[in-house]
mmCIF file of C-alpha atoms and ligand atoms in Angstrom:
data_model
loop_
_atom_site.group_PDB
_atom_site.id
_atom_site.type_symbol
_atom_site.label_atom_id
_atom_site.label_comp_id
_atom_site.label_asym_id
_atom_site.label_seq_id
_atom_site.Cartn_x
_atom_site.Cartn_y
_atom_site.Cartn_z
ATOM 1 C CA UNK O 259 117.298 217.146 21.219
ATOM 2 C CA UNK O 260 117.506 217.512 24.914
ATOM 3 C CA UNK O 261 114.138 217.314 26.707
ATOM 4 C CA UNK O 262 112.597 219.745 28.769
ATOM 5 C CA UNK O 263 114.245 220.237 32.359
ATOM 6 C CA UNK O 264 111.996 218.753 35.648
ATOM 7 C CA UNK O 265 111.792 220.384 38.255
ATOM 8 C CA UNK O 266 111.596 218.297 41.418
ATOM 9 C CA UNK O 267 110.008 220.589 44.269
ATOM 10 C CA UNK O 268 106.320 220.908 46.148
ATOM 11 C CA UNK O 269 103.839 223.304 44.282
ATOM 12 C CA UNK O 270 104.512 226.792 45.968
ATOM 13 C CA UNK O 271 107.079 229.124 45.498
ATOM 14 C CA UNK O 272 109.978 228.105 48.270
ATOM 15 C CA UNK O 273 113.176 227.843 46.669
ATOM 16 C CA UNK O 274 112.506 226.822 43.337
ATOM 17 C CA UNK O 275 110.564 230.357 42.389
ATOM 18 C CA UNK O 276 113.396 232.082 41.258
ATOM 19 C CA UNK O 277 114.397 228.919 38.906
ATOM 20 C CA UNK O 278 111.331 229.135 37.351
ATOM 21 C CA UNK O 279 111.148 232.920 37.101
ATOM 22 C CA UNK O 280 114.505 232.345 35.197
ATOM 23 C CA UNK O 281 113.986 229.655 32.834
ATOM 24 C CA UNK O 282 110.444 231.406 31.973
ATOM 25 C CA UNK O 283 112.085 234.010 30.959
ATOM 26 C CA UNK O 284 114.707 232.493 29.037
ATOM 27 C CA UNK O 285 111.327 230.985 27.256
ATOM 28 C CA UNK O 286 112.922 227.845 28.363
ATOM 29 C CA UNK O 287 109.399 225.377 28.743
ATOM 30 C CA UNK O 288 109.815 223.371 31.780
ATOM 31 C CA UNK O 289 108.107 220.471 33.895
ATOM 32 C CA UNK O 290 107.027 220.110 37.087
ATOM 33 C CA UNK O 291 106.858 217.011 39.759
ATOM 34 C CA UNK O 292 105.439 218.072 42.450
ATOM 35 C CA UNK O 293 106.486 216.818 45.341
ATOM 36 C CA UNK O 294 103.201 215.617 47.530
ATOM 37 C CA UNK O 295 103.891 213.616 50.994
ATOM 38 C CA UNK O 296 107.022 212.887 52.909
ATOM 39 C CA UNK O 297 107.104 209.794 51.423
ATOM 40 C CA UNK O 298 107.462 211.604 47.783
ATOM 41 C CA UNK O 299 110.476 213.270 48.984
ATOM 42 C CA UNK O 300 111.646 210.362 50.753
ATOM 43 C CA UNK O 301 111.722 208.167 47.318
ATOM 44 C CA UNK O 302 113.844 210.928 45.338
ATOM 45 C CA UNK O 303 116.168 210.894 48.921
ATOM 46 C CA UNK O 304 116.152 206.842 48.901
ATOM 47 C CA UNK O 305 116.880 206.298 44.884
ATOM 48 C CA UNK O 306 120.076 208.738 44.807
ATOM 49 C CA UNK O 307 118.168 211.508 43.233
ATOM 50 C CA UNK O 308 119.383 214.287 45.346
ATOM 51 C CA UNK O 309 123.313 214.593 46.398
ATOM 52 C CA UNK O 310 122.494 216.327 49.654
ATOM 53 C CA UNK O 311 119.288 214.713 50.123
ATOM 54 C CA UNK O 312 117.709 217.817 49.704
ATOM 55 C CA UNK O 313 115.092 219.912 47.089
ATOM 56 C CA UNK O 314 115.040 221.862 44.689
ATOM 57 C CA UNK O 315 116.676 219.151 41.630
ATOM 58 C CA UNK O 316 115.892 220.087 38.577
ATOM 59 C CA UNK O 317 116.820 217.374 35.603
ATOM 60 C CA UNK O 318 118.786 219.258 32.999
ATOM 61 C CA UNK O 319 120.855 218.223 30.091
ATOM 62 C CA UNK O 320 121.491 214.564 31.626
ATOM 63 C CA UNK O 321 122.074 216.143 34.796
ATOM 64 C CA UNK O 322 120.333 216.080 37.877
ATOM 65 C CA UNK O 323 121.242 219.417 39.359
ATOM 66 C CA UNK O 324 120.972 220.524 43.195
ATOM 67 C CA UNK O 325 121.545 223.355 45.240
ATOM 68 C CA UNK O 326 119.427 226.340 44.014
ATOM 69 C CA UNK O 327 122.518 229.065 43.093
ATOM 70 C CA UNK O 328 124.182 226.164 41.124
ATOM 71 C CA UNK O 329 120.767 225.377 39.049
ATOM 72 C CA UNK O 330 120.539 229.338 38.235
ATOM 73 C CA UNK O 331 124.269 229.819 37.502
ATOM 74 C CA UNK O 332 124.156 226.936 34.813
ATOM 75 C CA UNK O 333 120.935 228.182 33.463
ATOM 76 C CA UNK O 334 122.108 231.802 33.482
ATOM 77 C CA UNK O 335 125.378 230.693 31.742
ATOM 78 C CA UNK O 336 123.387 228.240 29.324
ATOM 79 C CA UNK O 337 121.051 231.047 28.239
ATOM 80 C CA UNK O 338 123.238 234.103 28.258
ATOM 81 C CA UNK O 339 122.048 235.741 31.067
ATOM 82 C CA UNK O 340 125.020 235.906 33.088
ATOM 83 C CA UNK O 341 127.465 238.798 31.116
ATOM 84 C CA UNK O 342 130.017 239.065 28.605
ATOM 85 C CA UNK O 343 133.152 238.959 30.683
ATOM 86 C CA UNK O 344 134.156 238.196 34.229
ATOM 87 C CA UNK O 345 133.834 242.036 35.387
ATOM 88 C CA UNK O 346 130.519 241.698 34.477
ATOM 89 C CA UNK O 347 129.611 238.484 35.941
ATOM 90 C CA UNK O 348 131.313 239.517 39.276
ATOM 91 C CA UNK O 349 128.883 242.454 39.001
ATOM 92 C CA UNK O 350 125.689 239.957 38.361
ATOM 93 C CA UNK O 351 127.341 237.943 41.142
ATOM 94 C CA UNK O 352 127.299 240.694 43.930
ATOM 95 C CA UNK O 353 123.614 242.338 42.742
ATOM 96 C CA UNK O 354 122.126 238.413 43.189
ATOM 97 C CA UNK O 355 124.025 237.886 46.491
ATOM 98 C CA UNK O 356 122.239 240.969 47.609
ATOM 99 C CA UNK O 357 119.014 240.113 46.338
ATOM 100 C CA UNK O 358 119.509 236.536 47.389
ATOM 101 C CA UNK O 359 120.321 237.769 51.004
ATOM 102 C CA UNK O 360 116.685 239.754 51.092
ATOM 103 C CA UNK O 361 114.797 236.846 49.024
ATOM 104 C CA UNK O 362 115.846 234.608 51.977
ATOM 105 C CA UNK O 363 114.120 236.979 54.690
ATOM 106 C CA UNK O 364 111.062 237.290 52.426
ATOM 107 C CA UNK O 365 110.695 233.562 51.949
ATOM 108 C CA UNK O 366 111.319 232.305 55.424
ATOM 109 C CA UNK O 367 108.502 234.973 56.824
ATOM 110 C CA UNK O 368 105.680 232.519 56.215
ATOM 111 C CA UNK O 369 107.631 230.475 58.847
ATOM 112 C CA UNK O 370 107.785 232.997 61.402
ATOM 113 C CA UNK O 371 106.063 231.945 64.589
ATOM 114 C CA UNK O 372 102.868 234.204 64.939
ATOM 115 C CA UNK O 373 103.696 236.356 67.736
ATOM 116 C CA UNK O 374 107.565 237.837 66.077
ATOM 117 C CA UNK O 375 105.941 238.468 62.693
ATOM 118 C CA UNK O 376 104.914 241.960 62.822
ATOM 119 C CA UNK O 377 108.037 242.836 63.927
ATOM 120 C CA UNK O 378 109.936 240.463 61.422
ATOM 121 C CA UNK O 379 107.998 242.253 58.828
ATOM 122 C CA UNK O 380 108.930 245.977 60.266
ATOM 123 C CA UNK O 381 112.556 244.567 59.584
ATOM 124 C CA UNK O 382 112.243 243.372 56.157
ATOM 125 C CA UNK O 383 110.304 246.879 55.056
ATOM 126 C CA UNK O 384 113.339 248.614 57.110
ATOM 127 C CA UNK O 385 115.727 246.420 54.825
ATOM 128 C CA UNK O 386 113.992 246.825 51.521
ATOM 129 C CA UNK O 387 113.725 250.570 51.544
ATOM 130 C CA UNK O 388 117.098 251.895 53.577
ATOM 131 C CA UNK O 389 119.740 249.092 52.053
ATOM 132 C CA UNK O 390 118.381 247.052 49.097
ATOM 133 C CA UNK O 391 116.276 248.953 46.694
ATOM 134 C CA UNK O 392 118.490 252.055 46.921
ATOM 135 C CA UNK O 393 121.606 250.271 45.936
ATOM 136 C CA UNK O 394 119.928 249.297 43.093
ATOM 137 C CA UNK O 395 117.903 252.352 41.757
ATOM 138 C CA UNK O 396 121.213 254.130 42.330
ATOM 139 C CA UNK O 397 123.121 251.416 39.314
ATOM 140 C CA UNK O 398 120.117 252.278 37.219
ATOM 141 C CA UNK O 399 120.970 255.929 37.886
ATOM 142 C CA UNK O 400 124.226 255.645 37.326
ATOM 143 C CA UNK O 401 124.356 254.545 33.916
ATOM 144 C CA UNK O 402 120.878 255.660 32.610
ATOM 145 C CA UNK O 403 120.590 252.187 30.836
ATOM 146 C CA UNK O 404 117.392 249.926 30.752
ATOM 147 C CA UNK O 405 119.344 246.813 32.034
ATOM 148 C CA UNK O 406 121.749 246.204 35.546
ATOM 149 C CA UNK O 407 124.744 245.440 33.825
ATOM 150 C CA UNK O 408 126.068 245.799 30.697
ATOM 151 C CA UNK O 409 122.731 247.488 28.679
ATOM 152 C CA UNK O 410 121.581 244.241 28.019
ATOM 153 C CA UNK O 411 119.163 241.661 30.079
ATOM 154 C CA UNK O 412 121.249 239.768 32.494
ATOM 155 C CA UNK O 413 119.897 237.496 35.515
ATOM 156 C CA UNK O 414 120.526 240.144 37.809
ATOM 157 C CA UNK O 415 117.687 241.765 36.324
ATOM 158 C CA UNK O 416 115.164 238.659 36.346
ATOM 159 C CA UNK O 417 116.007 238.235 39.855
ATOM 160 C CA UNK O 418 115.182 241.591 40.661
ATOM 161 C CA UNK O 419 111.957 242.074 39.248
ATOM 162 C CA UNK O 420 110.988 239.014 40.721
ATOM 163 C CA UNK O 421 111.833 240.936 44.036
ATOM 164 C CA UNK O 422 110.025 243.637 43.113
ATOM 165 C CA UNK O 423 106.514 241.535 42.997
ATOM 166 C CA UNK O 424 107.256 240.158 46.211
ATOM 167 C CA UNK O 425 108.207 243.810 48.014
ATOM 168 C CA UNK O 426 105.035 244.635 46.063
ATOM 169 C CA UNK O 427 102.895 242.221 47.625
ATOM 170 C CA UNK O 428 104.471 243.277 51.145
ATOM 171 C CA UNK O 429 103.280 246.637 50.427
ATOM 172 C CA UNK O 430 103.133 248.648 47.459
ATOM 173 C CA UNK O 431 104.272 251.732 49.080
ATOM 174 C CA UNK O 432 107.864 250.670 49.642
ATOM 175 C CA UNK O 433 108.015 251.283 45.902
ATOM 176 C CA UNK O 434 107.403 255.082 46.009
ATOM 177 C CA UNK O 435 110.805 256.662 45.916
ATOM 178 C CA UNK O 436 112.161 254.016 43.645
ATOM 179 C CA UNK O 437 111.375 255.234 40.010
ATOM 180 C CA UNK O 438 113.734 253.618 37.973
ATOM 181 C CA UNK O 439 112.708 250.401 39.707
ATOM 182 C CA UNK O 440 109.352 250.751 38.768
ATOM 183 C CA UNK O 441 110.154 251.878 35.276
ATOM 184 C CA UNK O 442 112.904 248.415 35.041
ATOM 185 C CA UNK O 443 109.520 246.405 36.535
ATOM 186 C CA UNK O 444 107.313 247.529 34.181
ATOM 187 C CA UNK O 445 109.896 247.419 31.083
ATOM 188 C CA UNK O 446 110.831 243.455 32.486
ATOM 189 C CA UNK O 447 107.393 242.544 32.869
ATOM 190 C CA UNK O 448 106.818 243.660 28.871
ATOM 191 C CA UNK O 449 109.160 241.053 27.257
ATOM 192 C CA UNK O 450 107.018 238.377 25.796
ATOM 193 C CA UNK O 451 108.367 235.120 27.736
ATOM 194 C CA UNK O 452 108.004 237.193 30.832
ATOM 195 C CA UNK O 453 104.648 238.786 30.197
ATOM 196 C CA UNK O 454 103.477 235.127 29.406
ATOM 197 C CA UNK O 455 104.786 234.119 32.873
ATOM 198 C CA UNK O 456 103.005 236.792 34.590
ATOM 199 C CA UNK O 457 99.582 235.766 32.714
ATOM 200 C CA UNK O 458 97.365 233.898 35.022
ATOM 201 C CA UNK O 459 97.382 230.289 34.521
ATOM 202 C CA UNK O 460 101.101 229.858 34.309
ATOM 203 C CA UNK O 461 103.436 228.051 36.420
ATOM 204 C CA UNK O 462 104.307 231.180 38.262
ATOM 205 C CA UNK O 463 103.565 230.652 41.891
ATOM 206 C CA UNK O 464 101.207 232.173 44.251
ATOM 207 C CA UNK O 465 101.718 233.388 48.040
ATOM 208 C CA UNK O 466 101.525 230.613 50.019
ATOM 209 C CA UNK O 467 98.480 229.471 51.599
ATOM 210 C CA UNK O 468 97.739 228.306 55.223
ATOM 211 C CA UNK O 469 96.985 225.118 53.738
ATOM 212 C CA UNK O 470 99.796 224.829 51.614
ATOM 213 C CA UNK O 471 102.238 226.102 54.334
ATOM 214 C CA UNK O 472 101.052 223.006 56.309
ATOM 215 C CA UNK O 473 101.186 220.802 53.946
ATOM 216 C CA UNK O 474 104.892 222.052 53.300
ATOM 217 C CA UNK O 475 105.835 221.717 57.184
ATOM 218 C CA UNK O 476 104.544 217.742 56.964
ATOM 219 C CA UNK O 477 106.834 217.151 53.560
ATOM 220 C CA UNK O 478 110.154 219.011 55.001
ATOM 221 C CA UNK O 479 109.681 217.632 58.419
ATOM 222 C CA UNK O 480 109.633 221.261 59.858
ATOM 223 C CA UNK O 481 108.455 221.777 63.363
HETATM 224 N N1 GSH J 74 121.252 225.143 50.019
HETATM 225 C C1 GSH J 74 120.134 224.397 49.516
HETATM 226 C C2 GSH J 74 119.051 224.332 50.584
HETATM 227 C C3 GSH J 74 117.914 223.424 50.138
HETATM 228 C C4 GSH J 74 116.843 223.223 51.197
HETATM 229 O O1 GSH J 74 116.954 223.698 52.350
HETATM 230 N N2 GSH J 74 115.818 222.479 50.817
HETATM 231 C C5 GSH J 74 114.721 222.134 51.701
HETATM 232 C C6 GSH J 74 113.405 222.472 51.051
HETATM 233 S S1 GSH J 74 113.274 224.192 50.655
HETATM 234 C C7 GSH J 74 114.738 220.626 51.902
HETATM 235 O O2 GSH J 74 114.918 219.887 50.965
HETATM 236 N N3 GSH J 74 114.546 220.163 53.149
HETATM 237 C C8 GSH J 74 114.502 218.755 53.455
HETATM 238 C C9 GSH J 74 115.702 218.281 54.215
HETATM 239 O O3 GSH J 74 116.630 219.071 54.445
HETATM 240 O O4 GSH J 74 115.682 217.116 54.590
HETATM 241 C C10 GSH J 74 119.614 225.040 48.232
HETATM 242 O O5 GSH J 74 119.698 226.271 48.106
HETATM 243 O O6 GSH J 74 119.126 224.332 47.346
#
């Protein structure tokens, strides 16, 4: 039997979040190397580990897999997450563009220099209420059905709740015309491998600290 996958990335959320989020909930068990120092990153770039000399790489099946859309679509596909025909998939594919697209904005924000972030974060909320979550409360309206596509859990949905904490943690408010969202949150949130993932002590990630932030600058090499 295949062993668990590895995940290859420093111990914060950055781009690797959303892998974990989805092979959590998949109730896939996972492990982590965390990637410490410079020189950590610079071994995995040195021994041929990473194709583009770059993190996340997550070891999987006798693969070692880069490029964070490629490492969800084979665990989506892998674990049924990722719809029953092409219709459907092209669907999955254009909600987790979408959500991709605003994940990016959210993630890069701890990055922002000091004196643009208010106004960065004016234009995320701005974002988040007027294009994102409307497009998708108004799928879940459309078809009445507990899941994005196809009345069954898909990706799309994973990725979205995992969204939703993060608007959450922006500020809760953006949430308040978005019913169905809330109701897909909490109805997400309630399936067991997820629920376990949300439970303190799991590999789930928190915000990012000052500290850690630093420490992520000096591994990257980011000015
Ligand atoms: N398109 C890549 C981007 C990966 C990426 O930018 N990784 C950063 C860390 S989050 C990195 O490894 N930076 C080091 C470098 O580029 O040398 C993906 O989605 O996986």
């Amino acid at each position: 039997m295949a062993g668990k996958p590895k995940l290859h990335y420093f111990n914060g959320r950055g781009r690797m979040e959303s892998i974990r989020w989805l092979l959590a909930s998949a109730g896939v068990e996972f492990e982590e190397k965390f990637i410490e120092t410079p020189e950590d990153l610079d071994k995995l770039k040195n021994d041929g580990s990473l194709m583009f000399q770059q993190v996340p790489m997550v070891e999987i099946d006798g693969m070692k897999m880069v490029q964070t859309r490629a490492i969800l679509n084979y665990i989506a596909t892998k674990y049924n997450l990722y719809g029953k025909d092409i219709k459907e998939r092209a669907l999955i594919d254009m909600y987790t563009e979408g959500m991709a697209d605003l994940n990016e904005m959210i993630l890069v924000l701890p990055l922002c220099p000091p004196d643009q972030k208010e106004a960065k974060i004016a234009q995320i909320k701005e974002k988040v209420t007027d294009r994102y979550l409307p497009v998708f409360e108004k799928v879940l309206k459309s078809h009445g059905q507990d899941y994005l596509v196809g009345n069954r859990l898909s990706r799309a949905d994973i990725h979205l709740v995992e969204l939703l904490y993060y608007v959450e943690e922006l500020d809760p408010s953006l949430m308040a015309n978005f019913p169905l969202l809330k109701a897909l949150k909490t109805r997400i949130s309630n399936l067991p491998p997820v629920k376990k993932f949300l439970q303190p002590g799991s590999q789930r990630k928190p915000p990012i600290s000052e500290e850690d932030l630093e420490k992520a600058r000096k591994i990257f090499r980011i000015k």
